[in-house]
Amino acid sequence: MDDCISLERQKQKTRQNLDFLRTETVFEYDTSRYPFRDLVKEVLLQDTDSSADLDIEKLHFLPFEEDSIANTCPALYRARLHNGVIKKATRTESKRMRKRWKSSTERKRVVDTYVKFVAEVIAPMFEVSCEAIKNADRNEAMEPFSDSAENGLRSGVVYQTEPILRCSFPSKHVHSKNHIDADYHHQEEELNFWLPLTDVHDSNTLFVESKPGLGDYHPLCMHYGQVCRFWGNQCRHYTIPNSTPLTRVSLDFRVMHAVLFERDKARDTKCSANLMQLGAYYTHMDFSKNT
């Protein structure tokens, strides 16, 4: 019983201390240490004859062959399919595309850099809040901060195993309708991190409300080397048709404090083809593993 009380108090204090992280914030990161644009460019241009100096903002000019769908990066395939300039892949082509993508060395370099980014930049935000709870417990001379949790995770973060790569070509079509991530069975404690790899503004960016239900939608005007953190689970967000002459390329992912991860809730929910469980859509990272 005492363990239960301690755990519930731990969750409550964690939520309180992490509440400030739900406020929409844009911050900078070191692109020399985390060169996402260069790495993603290698992914997008792999197995093409295009010049290495092609700007990713001009990806919509990249030539393609209808019979090479299986060799296409999934993000490029989705962008072309969305714009109606390519046919829908057959089941066989889709399987080949996924298999090739999973075994891609270019993709692995992106994911490896992403994991380092989560460990060194994102997880410490949650760790500081965790330390604040421990210190408060000591100062208040109350029951100690529990090192156990009903989900089996004692500390650290639960993060999206692989970031989502998105390309938005100039288009008359909407790529993302107005929604909250809870509509797609994401857990409420998740925070969203959005990294544009191109300059974004006007119609080629994401529109977000600052607080749940406020409806004060505004475009995120950002450049490469910036990250926007926001509470996408409860704050509505969407895109509009990209009427600019430039392609938008971005990465996005979700992270939550490990003690707040609800293992039971994740058991029967899916996102695309992945079960939203640890070892699939989610991965656990302990604070002690940060380097």
Tab-separated table of C-alpha atoms in Angstrom:
chain	number	residue	atom	x	y	z
A	1	MET	CA	0.000	0.000	0.000
A	2	ASP	CA	2.805	2.408	0.900
A	3	ASP	CA	4.502	1.623	-2.398
A	4	CYS	CA	1.258	2.461	-4.207
A	5	ILE	CA	0.965	5.789	-2.408
A	6	SER	CA	4.602	6.563	-3.106
A	7	LEU	CA	4.179	5.693	-6.783
A	8	GLU	CA	1.076	7.831	-7.182
A	9	ARG	CA	2.816	10.698	-5.443
A	10	GLN	CA	5.812	10.209	-7.710
A	11	LYS	CA	3.575	10.428	-10.778
A	12	GLN	CA	1.772	13.480	-9.451
A	13	LYS	CA	4.991	15.302	-8.628
A	14	THR	CA	6.479	14.319	-11.978
A	15	ARG	CA	3.476	15.757	-13.830
A	16	GLN	CA	3.706	18.962	-11.804
A	17	ASN	CA	7.404	19.396	-12.474
A	18	LEU	CA	7.065	18.592	-16.158
A	19	ASP	CA	4.116	20.904	-16.698
A	20	PHE	CA	6.373	23.746	-17.863
A	21	LEU	CA	7.652	21.509	-20.674
A	22	ARG	CA	4.163	21.553	-22.191
A	23	THR	CA	4.564	25.232	-23.022
A	24	GLU	CA	5.435	25.698	-26.685
A	25	THR	CA	9.138	26.499	-26.933
A	26	VAL	CA	11.602	26.871	-29.808
A	27	PHE	CA	15.270	26.269	-29.055
A	28	GLU	CA	18.535	25.834	-30.953
A	29	TYR	CA	20.754	22.784	-31.303
A	30	ASP	CA	24.250	22.159	-32.672
A	31	THR	CA	23.928	21.129	-36.324
A	32	SER	CA	27.601	20.203	-36.489
A	33	ARG	CA	27.091	17.566	-33.790
A	34	TYR	CA	23.668	16.530	-35.075
A	35	PRO	CA	23.846	17.095	-38.869
A	36	PHE	CA	20.323	15.940	-39.604
A	37	ARG	CA	19.952	17.817	-42.888
A	38	ASP	CA	23.063	16.294	-44.453
A	39	LEU	CA	22.127	12.825	-43.221
A	40	VAL	CA	18.533	13.098	-44.418
A	41	LYS	CA	19.708	14.424	-47.760
A	42	GLU	CA	21.746	11.241	-48.195
A	43	VAL	CA	18.605	9.257	-47.435
A	44	LEU	CA	16.462	11.167	-49.908
A	45	LEU	CA	18.992	11.102	-52.729
A	46	GLN	CA	20.246	7.559	-52.284
A	47	ASP	CA	20.400	5.563	-55.497
A	48	THR	CA	19.672	8.607	-57.664
A	49	ASP	CA	21.783	10.236	-60.336
A	50	SER	CA	21.075	13.672	-58.899
A	51	SER	CA	23.886	16.016	-58.099
A	52	ALA	CA	24.940	16.114	-54.458
A	53	ASP	CA	24.444	19.870	-54.478
A	54	LEU	CA	20.677	19.600	-55.068
A	55	ASP	CA	18.893	21.583	-52.357
A	56	ILE	CA	16.374	19.481	-50.464
A	57	GLU	CA	13.968	22.425	-50.796
A	58	LYS	CA	13.795	21.442	-54.485
A	59	LEU	CA	13.093	17.749	-54.021
A	60	HIS	CA	9.880	18.084	-56.021
A	61	PHE	CA	12.065	18.506	-59.124
A	62	LEU	CA	13.793	15.183	-58.491
A	63	PRO	CA	13.106	12.848	-61.439
A	64	PHE	CA	11.684	9.423	-60.749
A	65	GLU	CA	10.678	6.270	-62.553
A	66	GLU	CA	7.268	4.691	-61.990
A	67	ASP	CA	8.857	1.257	-62.005
A	68	SER	CA	11.288	2.197	-59.220
A	69	ILE	CA	8.726	2.662	-56.424
A	70	ALA	CA	10.227	-0.175	-54.395
A	71	ASN	CA	13.581	1.650	-54.367
A	72	THR	CA	12.087	4.935	-53.169
A	73	CYS	CA	12.512	6.442	-49.714
A	74	PRO	CA	9.067	6.078	-48.028
A	75	ALA	CA	8.888	9.818	-47.241
A	76	LEU	CA	9.414	10.699	-50.905
A	77	TYR	CA	6.918	8.053	-51.954
A	78	ARG	CA	4.254	9.487	-49.630
A	79	ALA	CA	4.894	13.044	-50.851
A	80	ARG	CA	4.556	12.009	-54.492
A	81	LEU	CA	1.510	9.862	-53.795
A	82	HIS	CA	-0.130	12.711	-51.899
A	83	ASN	CA	0.369	15.017	-54.865
A	84	GLY	CA	-1.064	12.460	-57.243
A	85	VAL	CA	2.079	12.195	-59.349
A	86	ILE	CA	2.742	8.529	-58.633
A	87	LYS	CA	0.580	5.439	-58.431
A	88	LYS	CA	-0.088	3.637	-55.176
A	89	ALA	CA	2.459	0.926	-54.526
A	90	THR	CA	1.352	-2.671	-54.787
A	91	ARG	CA	1.598	-4.876	-51.719
A	92	THR	CA	4.757	-6.451	-53.103
A	93	GLU	CA	6.297	-3.049	-53.846
A	94	SER	CA	5.388	-1.809	-50.349
A	95	LYS	CA	7.039	-4.815	-48.714
A	96	ARG	CA	10.177	-4.338	-50.797
A	97	MET	CA	10.213	-0.619	-50.004
A	98	ARG	CA	9.946	-1.237	-46.230
A	99	LYS	CA	12.557	-3.994	-46.315
A	100	ARG	CA	14.978	-1.841	-48.251
A	101	TRP	CA	14.331	1.125	-45.948
A	102	LYS	CA	14.941	-0.896	-42.789
A	103	SER	CA	18.266	-2.194	-44.119
A	104	SER	CA	19.458	1.169	-45.441
A	105	THR	CA	22.802	2.341	-44.047
A	106	GLU	CA	21.720	5.948	-44.720
A	107	ARG	CA	18.638	5.443	-42.541
A	108	LYS	CA	20.772	3.876	-39.794
A	109	ARG	CA	22.997	6.957	-39.684
A	110	VAL	CA	19.934	9.163	-39.207
A	111	VAL	CA	18.560	6.939	-36.440
A	112	ASP	CA	21.922	6.685	-34.651
A	113	THR	CA	22.256	10.478	-34.637
A	114	TYR	CA	18.661	10.803	-33.469
A	115	VAL	CA	19.247	8.473	-30.496
A	116	LYS	CA	22.323	10.514	-29.551
A	117	PHE	CA	20.231	13.687	-29.855
A	118	VAL	CA	17.540	12.286	-27.554
A	119	ALA	CA	20.164	11.184	-25.021
A	120	GLU	CA	22.158	14.410	-24.992
A	121	VAL	CA	19.571	17.120	-25.688
A	122	ILE	CA	16.052	15.886	-24.955
A	123	ALA	CA	16.318	13.449	-22.027
A	124	PRO	CA	18.167	15.946	-19.773
A	125	MET	CA	15.075	18.188	-19.838
A	126	PHE	CA	13.167	15.420	-18.078
A	127	GLU	CA	16.067	14.485	-15.810
A	128	VAL	CA	16.300	18.000	-14.356
A	129	SER	CA	12.632	17.795	-13.412
A	130	CYS	CA	13.204	14.385	-11.853
A	131	GLU	CA	16.002	15.785	-9.685
A	132	ALA	CA	13.741	18.636	-8.618
A	133	ILE	CA	11.221	16.116	-7.291
A	134	LYS	CA	13.900	14.256	-5.348
A	135	ASN	CA	15.176	17.477	-3.807
A	136	ALA	CA	11.662	18.541	-2.866
A	137	ASP	CA	11.115	15.214	-1.121
A	138	ARG	CA	14.291	15.660	0.908
A	139	ASN	CA	13.441	19.226	1.852
A	140	GLU	CA	9.907	18.334	2.875
A	141	ALA	CA	11.105	15.348	4.954
A	142	MET	CA	8.377	13.214	3.423
A	143	GLU	CA	8.479	9.673	2.043
A	144	PRO	CA	11.424	9.162	-0.318
A	145	PHE	CA	11.139	9.396	-4.069
A	146	SER	CA	10.284	5.897	-5.225
A	147	ASP	CA	12.712	4.068	-7.486
A	148	SER	CA	10.042	1.643	-8.641
A	149	ALA	CA	7.059	2.001	-10.923
A	150	GLU	CA	4.130	-0.200	-11.848
A	151	ASN	CA	5.246	-0.173	-15.474
A	152	GLY	CA	8.663	-1.516	-14.499
A	153	LEU	CA	10.474	1.669	-15.507
A	154	ARG	CA	12.274	3.459	-12.707
A	155	SER	CA	13.665	6.521	-14.441
A	156	GLY	CA	14.559	7.982	-17.783
A	157	VAL	CA	12.372	8.634	-20.787
A	158	VAL	CA	10.288	6.637	-23.204
A	159	TYR	CA	10.844	7.944	-26.713
A	160	GLN	CA	9.629	7.204	-30.216
A	161	THR	CA	11.993	4.537	-31.522
A	162	GLU	CA	12.458	6.208	-34.883
A	163	PRO	CA	11.683	9.803	-35.898
A	164	ILE	CA	9.176	10.419	-38.666
A	165	LEU	CA	10.651	11.905	-41.829
A	166	ARG	CA	8.177	14.051	-43.763
A	167	CYS	CA	8.388	15.818	-47.106
A	168	SER	CA	5.770	18.340	-48.181
A	169	PHE	CA	5.967	19.334	-51.843
A	170	PRO	CA	4.383	22.512	-53.211
A	171	SER	CA	0.782	21.385	-53.516
A	172	LYS	CA	-2.904	22.245	-53.462
A	173	HIS	CA	-3.494	19.399	-51.039
A	174	VAL	CA	-3.498	19.399	-47.233
A	175	HIS	CA	-0.939	16.999	-45.777
A	176	SER	CA	-2.127	16.981	-42.167
A	177	LYS	CA	-5.660	17.766	-41.056
A	178	ASN	CA	-6.483	19.578	-37.810
A	179	HIS	CA	-5.960	17.062	-35.025
A	180	ILE	CA	-4.481	16.227	-31.648
A	181	ASP	CA	-2.261	13.179	-31.248
A	182	ALA	CA	-4.737	11.729	-28.761
A	183	ASP	CA	-7.019	11.181	-31.780
A	184	TYR	CA	-4.514	8.521	-32.855
A	185	HIS	CA	-4.246	6.813	-29.444
A	186	HIS	CA	-1.025	8.489	-28.339
A	187	GLN	CA	-0.477	8.753	-24.589
A	188	GLU	CA	-1.372	12.046	-22.935
A	189	GLU	CA	2.018	12.512	-21.288
A	190	GLU	CA	3.881	12.650	-24.610
A	191	LEU	CA	5.572	15.835	-25.737
A	192	ASN	CA	6.188	16.542	-29.423
A	193	PHE	CA	9.487	17.672	-30.898
A	194	TRP	CA	9.437	19.084	-34.438
A	195	LEU	CA	12.693	19.699	-36.341
A	196	PRO	CA	12.409	21.407	-39.724
A	197	LEU	CA	15.385	20.666	-41.960
A	198	THR	CA	14.448	23.548	-44.257
A	199	ASP	CA	13.388	27.104	-43.476
A	200	VAL	CA	9.654	27.064	-42.718
A	201	HIS	CA	7.180	29.929	-42.819
A	202	ASP	CA	3.886	31.009	-44.349
A	203	SER	CA	2.116	27.998	-45.863
A	204	ASN	CA	4.952	25.463	-45.759
A	205	THR	CA	5.013	25.022	-42.000
A	206	LEU	CA	3.012	23.608	-39.107
A	207	PHE	CA	0.177	25.560	-37.473
A	208	VAL	CA	-0.262	25.009	-33.722
A	209	GLU	CA	-2.443	26.308	-30.898
A	210	SER	CA	-0.495	27.363	-27.797
A	211	LYS	CA	-2.799	25.729	-25.223
A	212	PRO	CA	-5.452	23.020	-25.459
A	213	GLY	CA	-8.709	24.415	-26.814
A	214	LEU	CA	-7.405	27.979	-27.126
A	215	GLY	CA	-7.608	27.984	-30.913
A	216	ASP	CA	-4.914	30.656	-31.328
A	217	TYR	CA	-3.404	28.902	-34.331
A	218	HIS	CA	-0.127	30.336	-35.532
A	219	PRO	CA	2.531	29.225	-38.019
A	220	LEU	CA	5.865	28.026	-36.691
A	221	CYS	CA	8.430	30.259	-38.405
A	222	MET	CA	11.715	28.442	-37.952
A	223	HIS	CA	14.990	27.577	-39.616
A	224	TYR	CA	17.288	24.567	-39.717
A	225	GLY	CA	18.992	24.149	-36.352
A	226	GLN	CA	15.861	24.863	-34.323
A	227	VAL	CA	13.447	22.540	-32.521
A	228	CYS	CA	9.890	23.252	-31.459
A	229	ARG	CA	8.656	21.449	-28.356
A	230	PHE	CA	4.882	21.452	-27.865
A	231	TRP	CA	2.107	19.373	-26.303
A	232	GLY	CA	0.774	17.874	-29.503
A	233	ASN	CA	-1.275	15.308	-27.647
A	234	GLN	CA	-3.721	17.999	-26.521
A	235	CYS	CA	-2.825	21.108	-28.565
A	236	ARG	CA	-4.398	20.972	-32.014
A	237	HIS	CA	-2.107	21.301	-35.025
A	238	TYR	CA	-2.351	21.019	-38.784
A	239	THR	CA	-0.888	22.096	-42.111
A	240	ILE	CA	-2.341	23.977	-45.059
A	241	PRO	CA	-1.571	23.522	-48.778
A	242	ASN	CA	2.055	24.429	-49.431
A	243	SER	CA	1.702	27.339	-51.852
A	244	THR	CA	5.401	28.232	-51.681
A	245	PRO	CA	7.807	27.079	-54.414
A	246	LEU	CA	9.791	25.070	-51.855
A	247	THR	CA	9.561	21.579	-50.416
A	248	ARG	CA	9.428	21.312	-46.636
A	249	VAL	CA	11.457	18.525	-45.038
A	250	SER	CA	11.152	17.790	-41.323
A	251	LEU	CA	11.630	15.231	-38.580
A	252	ASP	CA	9.269	14.794	-35.650
A	253	PHE	CA	9.085	12.501	-32.644
A	254	ARG	CA	7.516	12.131	-29.215
A	255	VAL	CA	8.989	11.660	-25.734
A	256	MET	CA	7.586	11.206	-22.223
A	257	HIS	CA	8.940	10.634	-18.731
A	258	ALA	CA	9.309	6.882	-18.196
A	259	VAL	CA	7.363	6.744	-14.936
A	260	LEU	CA	4.318	8.195	-16.725
A	261	PHE	CA	4.325	5.634	-19.522
A	262	GLU	CA	1.174	3.506	-19.306
A	263	ARG	CA	2.121	0.032	-20.400
A	264	ASP	CA	-1.462	-1.278	-20.304
A	265	LYS	CA	-2.742	1.565	-22.461
A	266	ALA	CA	-0.079	0.835	-25.060
A	267	ARG	CA	-0.917	-2.835	-25.295
A	268	ASP	CA	-3.631	-2.763	-27.954
A	269	THR	CA	-2.985	0.453	-29.851
A	270	LYS	CA	-1.154	0.887	-33.128
A	271	CYS	CA	0.453	3.677	-35.116
A	272	SER	CA	0.775	2.688	-38.766
A	273	ALA	CA	2.245	-0.821	-38.706
A	274	ASN	CA	3.865	-0.534	-35.268
A	275	LEU	CA	2.377	-1.619	-31.977
A	276	MET	CA	2.632	1.329	-29.608
A	277	GLN	CA	4.579	-0.684	-27.074
A	278	LEU	CA	8.095	-0.775	-25.715
A	279	GLY	CA	10.285	-2.596	-28.175
A	280	ALA	CA	8.219	-1.412	-31.129
A	281	TYR	CA	6.962	2.160	-31.464
A	282	TYR	CA	8.576	3.138	-28.135
A	283	THR	CA	12.018	2.615	-26.592
A	284	HIS	CA	13.106	3.224	-23.003
A	285	MET	CA	16.271	5.197	-22.227
A	286	ASP	CA	17.499	5.444	-18.652
A	287	PHE	CA	19.017	8.734	-17.532
A	288	SER	CA	22.166	6.868	-16.509
A	289	LYS	CA	22.715	5.959	-20.179
A	290	ASN	CA	22.998	9.576	-21.279
A	291	THR	CA	26.459	10.503	-22.541
